[in-house]
Tab-separated table of C-alpha atoms in Angstrom:
chain	number	residue	atom	x	y	z
A	1	TRP	CA	-19.542	239.815	87.987
A	2	GLY	CA	-21.696	239.679	90.637
A	3	LEU	CA	-21.116	236.738	92.433
A	4	GLY	CA	-17.144	237.681	92.226
A	5	HIS	CA	-17.979	241.466	94.219
A	6	VAL	CA	-21.265	241.317	96.053
A	7	ALA	CA	-20.440	238.400	98.924
A	8	PRO	CA	-18.823	240.315	101.978
A	9	ALA	CA	-15.705	237.814	103.778
A	10	SER	CA	-18.212	235.183	105.137
A	11	GLU	CA	-17.359	231.296	104.657
A	12	ARG	CA	-21.222	230.730	105.735
A	13	LEU	CA	-22.978	233.340	103.344
A	14	VAL	CA	-21.001	231.469	100.860
A	15	VAL	CA	-21.772	228.046	101.506
A	16	ALA	CA	-25.338	229.120	101.915
A	17	LEU	CA	-25.283	230.967	98.622
A	18	MET	CA	-23.570	227.200	96.969
A	19	ALA	CA	-26.435	225.340	99.005
A	20	ALA	CA	-29.057	227.380	97.042
A	21	PHE	CA	-27.477	226.629	93.677
A	22	GLY	CA	-27.469	223.010	94.511
A	23	VAL	CA	-30.995	223.075	95.272
A	24	GLY	CA	-31.826	224.553	92.531
A	25	SER	CA	-29.658	222.608	90.231
A	26	ILE	CA	-31.860	219.718	91.572
A	27	GLY	CA	-35.251	221.169	91.412
A	28	LEU	CA	-34.758	222.199	87.678
A	29	ALA	CA	-33.122	219.047	86.694
A	30	ALA	CA	-36.290	217.066	88.210
A	31	GLY	CA	-38.272	219.288	86.835
A	32	ALA	CA	-37.262	219.062	83.431
A	33	VAL	CA	-37.058	215.066	83.849
A	34	GLY	CA	-41.607	215.551	84.892
A	35	ARG	CA	-42.551	218.055	82.657
A	36	LEU	CA	-41.029	214.973	79.623
A	37	ALA	CA	-41.800	211.972	81.617
A	38	GLY	CA	-44.708	212.295	84.236
A	39	PRO	CA	-44.140	213.571	87.656
A	40	ARG	CA	-43.590	210.568	89.316
A	41	ALA	CA	-40.359	210.251	87.548
A	42	GLY	CA	-39.228	213.581	88.207
A	43	TRP	CA	-39.556	212.753	92.008
A	44	MET	CA	-37.681	209.595	91.769
A	45	THR	CA	-34.660	211.459	89.917
A	46	ALA	CA	-35.251	214.426	92.700
A	47	SER	CA	-34.922	211.921	95.343
A	48	LEU	CA	-31.713	210.490	93.590
A	49	LEU	CA	-30.012	213.704	93.336
A	50	VAL	CA	-30.268	215.014	96.899
A	51	LEU	CA	-28.840	211.623	98.273
A	52	HIS	CA	-25.893	212.008	95.459
A	53	ALA	CA	-22.940	212.849	97.635
A	54	GLY	CA	-20.692	214.423	94.443
A	55	HIS	CA	-23.455	216.744	94.775
A	56	ALA	CA	-24.090	217.468	98.348
A	57	ALA	CA	-19.866	217.176	98.237
A	58	TRP	CA	-20.152	220.192	95.483
A	59	SER	CA	-22.490	222.212	97.072
A	60	SER	CA	-20.844	223.109	100.169
A	61	SER	CA	-17.575	224.172	97.987
A	62	ALA	CA	-16.729	227.939	97.107
A	63	TYR	CA	-14.889	226.106	93.857
A	64	ASN	CA	-16.603	226.965	91.132
A	65	VAL	CA	-18.517	224.142	89.657
A	66	ILE	CA	-21.994	224.232	91.112
A	67	ILE	CA	-23.252	226.884	89.673
A	68	PRO	CA	-22.519	225.863	85.732
A	69	HIS	CA	-24.100	222.627	86.648
A	70	LEU	CA	-27.180	225.072	88.117
A	71	PHE	CA	-27.451	226.625	85.239
A	72	SER	CA	-27.195	223.335	83.129
A	73	SER	CA	-30.260	222.441	84.345
A	74	MET	CA	-31.808	225.379	83.840
A	75	ALA	CA	-30.777	224.979	79.909
A	76	LEU	CA	-32.431	221.891	80.507
A	77	PHE	CA	-35.754	222.957	82.367
A	78	ALA	CA	-35.955	225.591	79.159
A	79	VAL	CA	-35.995	223.127	76.580
A	80	ALA	CA	-38.027	220.775	78.247
A	81	SER	CA	-40.971	223.328	78.823
A	82	SER	CA	-40.384	225.149	75.312
A	83	ILE	CA	-41.716	221.215	73.836
A	84	ARG	CA	-44.079	221.049	76.571
A	85	GLY	CA	-45.419	224.374	74.798
A	86	GLN	CA	-44.917	226.586	78.614
A	87	HIS	CA	-45.643	229.784	78.039
A	88	GLY	CA	-42.321	231.648	78.216
A	89	PRO	CA	-39.383	232.755	76.893
A	90	TRP	CA	-37.980	229.277	77.468
A	91	ARG	CA	-36.044	229.575	74.023
A	92	SER	CA	-33.829	232.850	75.090
A	93	LEU	CA	-33.455	230.949	78.410
A	94	VAL	CA	-31.790	227.865	77.198
A	95	VAL	CA	-29.343	230.442	74.997
A	96	LEU	CA	-28.274	232.109	78.392
A	97	SER	CA	-28.343	229.355	80.037
A	98	VAL	CA	-26.281	226.914	77.986
A	99	ALA	CA	-23.639	230.188	77.614
A	100	LEU	CA	-23.458	230.689	81.567
A	101	ALA	CA	-22.687	227.071	81.770
A	102	MET	CA	-20.152	227.225	79.429
A	103	ALA	CA	-18.653	230.708	80.209
A	104	PHE	CA	-17.801	228.924	84.437
A	105	ARG	CA	-16.971	225.658	83.644
A	106	VAL	CA	-16.153	224.403	79.574
A	107	ASP	CA	-17.013	220.854	80.175
A	108	SER	CA	-20.810	221.906	81.581
A	109	GLY	CA	-20.757	223.074	77.678
A	110	SER	CA	-21.779	219.185	76.418
A	111	ILE	CA	-25.115	220.100	78.196
A	112	GLY	CA	-25.537	221.700	74.626
A	113	VAL	CA	-25.563	218.221	73.386
A	114	ALA	CA	-28.164	216.823	75.199
A	115	VAL	CA	-30.232	220.838	74.183
A	116	VAL	CA	-29.744	219.159	70.765
A	117	THR	CA	-30.885	215.901	70.676
A	118	VAL	CA	-33.843	216.647	72.862
A	119	VAL	CA	-34.833	219.571	70.894
A	120	LEU	CA	-34.764	216.558	67.530
A	121	LEU	CA	-35.451	213.512	68.945
A	122	VAL	CA	-38.429	214.269	71.566
A	123	ARG	CA	-41.317	216.210	69.312
A	124	PRO	CA	-44.635	215.429	70.708
A	125	ASP	CA	-46.767	217.913	68.834
A	126	GLY	CA	-45.870	215.466	65.825
A	127	SER	CA	-43.538	218.315	64.077
A	128	SER	CA	-40.653	216.779	61.683
A	129	VAL	CA	-36.915	217.066	62.272
A	130	LEU	CA	-36.706	219.885	59.335
A	131	ASP	CA	-39.828	221.761	61.704
A	132	ARG	CA	-37.748	221.404	64.637
A	133	LEU	CA	-34.562	222.840	62.551
A	134	ARG	CA	-36.357	225.641	61.638
A	135	ALA	CA	-38.149	227.013	64.962
A	136	TRP	CA	-34.638	226.572	66.405
A	137	VAL	CA	-31.930	227.706	64.158
A	138	GLY	CA	-31.959	231.432	65.560
A	139	PRO	CA	-31.578	230.485	69.127
A	140	GLY	CA	-29.055	228.425	68.120
A	141	LEU	CA	-26.894	230.415	66.125
A	142	THR	CA	-27.107	232.850	68.389
A	143	CYS	CA	-26.153	230.665	71.385
A	144	ILE	CA	-23.466	229.822	69.552
A	145	VAL	CA	-22.435	233.202	69.087
A	146	VAL	CA	-22.878	234.100	72.401
A	147	THR	CA	-21.078	231.167	74.220
A	148	GLY	CA	-18.295	231.676	72.106
A	149	ALA	CA	-18.138	235.398	73.000
A	150	CYS	CA	-17.534	233.452	76.845
A	151	ILE	CA	-15.010	231.461	76.676
A	152	TRP	CA	-12.779	233.242	74.107
A	153	PRO	CA	-11.258	234.586	76.894
A	154	MET	CA	-10.495	232.037	78.689
A	155	LEU	CA	-8.991	230.572	75.488
A	156	TRP	CA	-6.938	232.553	73.887
A	157	PRO	CA	-4.039	232.793	74.127
A	158	GLY	CA	-3.295	229.648	75.365
A	159	GLN	CA	-5.116	226.021	75.120
A	160	LEU	CA	-7.202	223.921	76.885
A	161	PRO	CA	-5.492	221.988	79.994
A	162	GLY	CA	-4.160	218.632	79.043
A	163	SER	CA	-3.365	219.747	75.316
A	164	GLY	CA	-0.870	217.406	73.981
A	165	GLU	CA	-1.534	214.716	76.344
A	166	ARG	CA	-5.395	213.190	74.775
A	167	ALA	CA	-3.891	209.740	74.217
A	168	LEU	CA	-2.519	208.932	76.881
A	169	SER	CA	-5.319	210.427	79.080
A	170	TRP	CA	-7.977	208.079	77.117
A	171	SER	CA	-6.096	205.360	77.393
A	172	LEU	CA	-6.608	205.519	81.464
A	173	ASN	CA	-9.730	207.268	81.747
A	174	ILE	CA	-11.652	205.570	79.312
A	175	LEU	CA	-13.031	202.999	81.723
A	176	PHE	CA	-12.444	205.006	84.957
A	177	PHE	CA	-15.925	205.395	86.531
A	178	ALA	CA	-15.276	205.962	90.559
A	179	PRO	CA	-16.085	209.467	89.554
A	180	TYR	CA	-19.805	208.307	89.011
A	181	HIS	CA	-20.250	207.254	92.362
A	182	PRO	CA	-22.671	206.197	93.782
A	183	PHE	CA	-23.812	204.775	90.159
A	184	ASP	CA	-20.368	202.975	90.115
A	185	HIS	CA	-21.541	199.922	92.228
A	186	PRO	CA	-22.312	196.989	90.950
A	187	ALA	CA	-25.458	196.797	92.111
A	188	MET	CA	-26.179	200.332	91.475
A	189	ALA	CA	-24.640	200.285	87.874
A	190	ALA	CA	-27.012	196.985	87.343
A	191	GLY	CA	-30.480	198.810	88.304
A	192	LEU	CA	-29.065	201.409	86.127
A	193	ALA	CA	-28.685	199.638	83.323
A	194	VAL	CA	-32.465	197.922	83.651
A	195	ALA	CA	-33.906	201.358	84.279
A	196	ALA	CA	-32.335	202.752	81.099
A	197	VAL	CA	-34.184	200.340	79.265
A	198	ALA	CA	-36.934	200.743	81.047
A	199	ALA	CA	-36.494	204.253	80.541
A	200	VAL	CA	-36.102	203.771	76.437
A	201	ARG	CA	-39.307	202.424	75.920
A	202	ARG	CA	-41.252	204.977	78.132
A	203	ALA	CA	-39.911	208.198	76.697
A	204	PRO	CA	-37.817	206.862	73.725
A	205	GLY	CA	-36.496	210.246	72.612
A	206	PHE	CA	-35.895	212.238	76.024
A	207	ALA	CA	-34.099	208.546	78.035
A	208	MET	CA	-31.799	208.676	74.566
A	209	SER	CA	-30.895	212.253	75.226
A	210	LEU	CA	-29.240	211.649	78.640
A	211	VAL	CA	-27.967	208.005	77.006
A	212	VAL	CA	-26.409	210.507	74.228
A	213	TRP	CA	-25.833	212.731	76.476
A	214	ILE	CA	-23.978	210.885	79.193
A	215	ALA	CA	-21.955	208.485	76.280
A	216	LEU	CA	-20.427	211.888	74.728
A	217	HIS	CA	-19.985	213.515	77.920
A	218	HIS	CA	-17.319	210.811	79.648
A	219	GLY	CA	-15.818	210.379	76.384
A	220	LEU	CA	-14.890	214.251	76.148
A	221	MET	CA	-13.702	214.165	79.927
A	222	ALA	CA	-11.537	210.652	79.163
A	223	THR	CA	-9.122	212.619	77.356
A	224	PHE	CA	-8.931	214.986	80.299
A	225	ASP	CA	-5.815	214.260	82.281
A	226	ASP	CA	-6.957	215.521	85.691
A	227	PHE	CA	-10.662	213.717	85.102
A	228	GLY	CA	-12.568	213.549	88.281
A	229	GLU	CA	-15.775	214.136	90.241
A	230	ARG	CA	-16.177	217.564	89.765
A	231	HIS	CA	-16.021	216.496	85.665
A	232	ALA	CA	-18.551	213.883	86.051
A	233	LEU	CA	-21.022	215.478	88.244
A	234	VAL	CA	-22.124	217.558	84.833
A	235	VAL	CA	-24.152	214.468	83.674
A	236	ALA	CA	-25.552	213.380	87.442
A	237	PRO	CA	-28.808	214.857	86.555
A	238	ALA	CA	-29.030	212.565	83.435
A	239	LEU	CA	-27.984	208.948	85.244
A	240	ALA	CA	-30.575	210.519	87.920
A	241	GLY	CA	-33.245	211.168	85.613
A	242	VAL	CA	-32.401	207.951	83.091
A	243	ALA	CA	-32.998	205.789	86.208
A	244	GLY	CA	-35.499	207.977	87.150
A	245	ILE	CA	-37.570	207.707	84.231
A	246	GLY	CA	-37.008	203.678	84.183
A	247	LEU	CA	-37.722	202.851	87.702
A	248	ALA	CA	-41.345	205.369	86.819
A	249	SER	CA	-42.689	202.981	84.535
A	250	LEU	CA	-42.291	199.381	86.542
A	251	GLY	CA	-44.948	200.311	89.059
A	252	GLY	CA	-44.165	198.386	92.622
A	253	LEU	CA	-41.083	196.774	91.638
A	254	GLY	CA	-39.674	200.141	90.441
A	255	MET	CA	-40.462	201.513	93.832
A	256	ALA	CA	-38.887	199.058	95.690
A	257	MET	CA	-35.403	199.179	93.374
A	258	LEU	CA	-35.842	203.082	93.692
A	259	VAL	CA	-35.383	202.213	97.590
A	260	GLY	CA	-32.435	200.276	96.941
A	261	MET	CA	-30.422	202.457	94.810
A	262	ALA	CA	-31.418	205.815	97.256
A	263	GLY	CA	-29.795	203.317	100.447
A	264	LEU	CA	-26.695	202.828	98.722
A	265	SER	CA	-27.063	206.203	97.457
A	266	ALA	CA	-27.222	207.279	101.474
A	267	ALA	CA	-24.340	204.855	101.822
A	268	ASP	CA	-21.507	206.797	99.843
A	269	LEU	CA	-23.116	210.347	100.977
A	270	ASN	CA	-22.056	209.156	104.557
A	271	ASP	CA	-18.762	207.520	103.153
A	272	THR	CA	-18.039	210.778	101.874
A	273	ALA	CA	-18.817	213.345	104.769
A	274	HIS	CA	-16.058	211.418	106.952
A	275	ARG	CA	-13.743	211.767	103.683
A	276	TYR	CA	-14.551	215.419	103.102
A	277	TYR	CA	-14.819	216.378	106.834
A	278	GLY	CA	-11.185	214.602	107.259
A	279	SER	CA	-8.166	216.128	108.806
A	280	GLU	CA	-4.880	216.095	107.495
A	281	GLU	CA	-3.333	214.256	110.073
A	282	ARG	CA	-6.116	211.517	109.357
A	283	PHE	CA	-5.429	211.749	105.520
A	284	ILE	CA	-1.906	211.368	105.556
A	285	ALA	CA	-2.280	208.472	107.913
A	286	VAL	CA	-4.463	206.708	105.515
A	287	LEU	CA	-1.408	207.004	103.202
A	288	ASN	CA	0.795	205.034	105.131
A	289	GLN	CA	-0.957	202.572	105.562
A	290	ALA	CA	-1.467	199.460	103.493
A	291	PRO	CA	-2.375	199.259	100.553
A	292	TYR	CA	-1.348	203.110	99.564
A	293	ARG	CA	1.740	203.191	100.997
A	294	ASP	CA	3.441	200.076	99.193
A	295	LEU	CA	1.786	201.893	95.421
A	296	PRO	CA	5.045	202.204	93.081
A	297	ARG	CA	6.211	205.425	91.955
A	298	VAL	CA	4.914	205.946	88.002
A	299	GLN	CA	6.902	208.409	86.060
A	300	TRP	CA	6.292	208.973	82.699
A	301	SER	CA	9.715	209.428	80.103
A	302	GLY	CA	9.782	212.818	78.443
């Protein structure tokens, strides 16, 4: 409510607010990784997120993307702090962060998957799954009620966007990885795969939680008819986190791989900047060039 009323008509103020939210989300996501996998992994995660082109672009946009991203990162940081036994109302912060993330954008609610898997799989104090369930059943039920109250006005009356064409969207999007750039680059993907194996060996519970979050989020978003970069951004901390955890465990080789991945990210950031600040005339000129001008127009019957 405050964000909808407090800002005067100032583009600079709005961009500054979004940039602050973006920086905050990087710090919270890297802090979560640092608390559960070590400071080195946290710093590596931060270095990849700072150079993430999609993150930078949406951090300078007033569109409703980076704000829920901040709350998703906050939920991840809060659950990590709770598991590490840090003093503070971390479980209450998890509840509020998940609710606010989903209230701003429903697709950001997939952070709940990460929270649940981290709670169940990361048990440094030797507690059992049943112990974890007992400790979190209260906050979990509260989170469901509060989040439901937040998103109810968006879902009723009516339905979620894309309803009625989920199967078609799935067939088109399930192998569509371009929105995850720069991680869709072959060299970047190869580095991420190597890092993922190393990450699961170093911090199996946390790394697997991030992998499960990425996979389930992609599966859900593939059913959406407008799946794009802003939806893929939700799991950017998980992608960077898996890379950071794995590379941190590989010593000098990991540092060399990080430099290479950072270079690819910087190139992607530069490319995105040229397109992000492009004029409408330049955009039309590109569409009038091959191969875009020769693309057939496709219509679905019905």
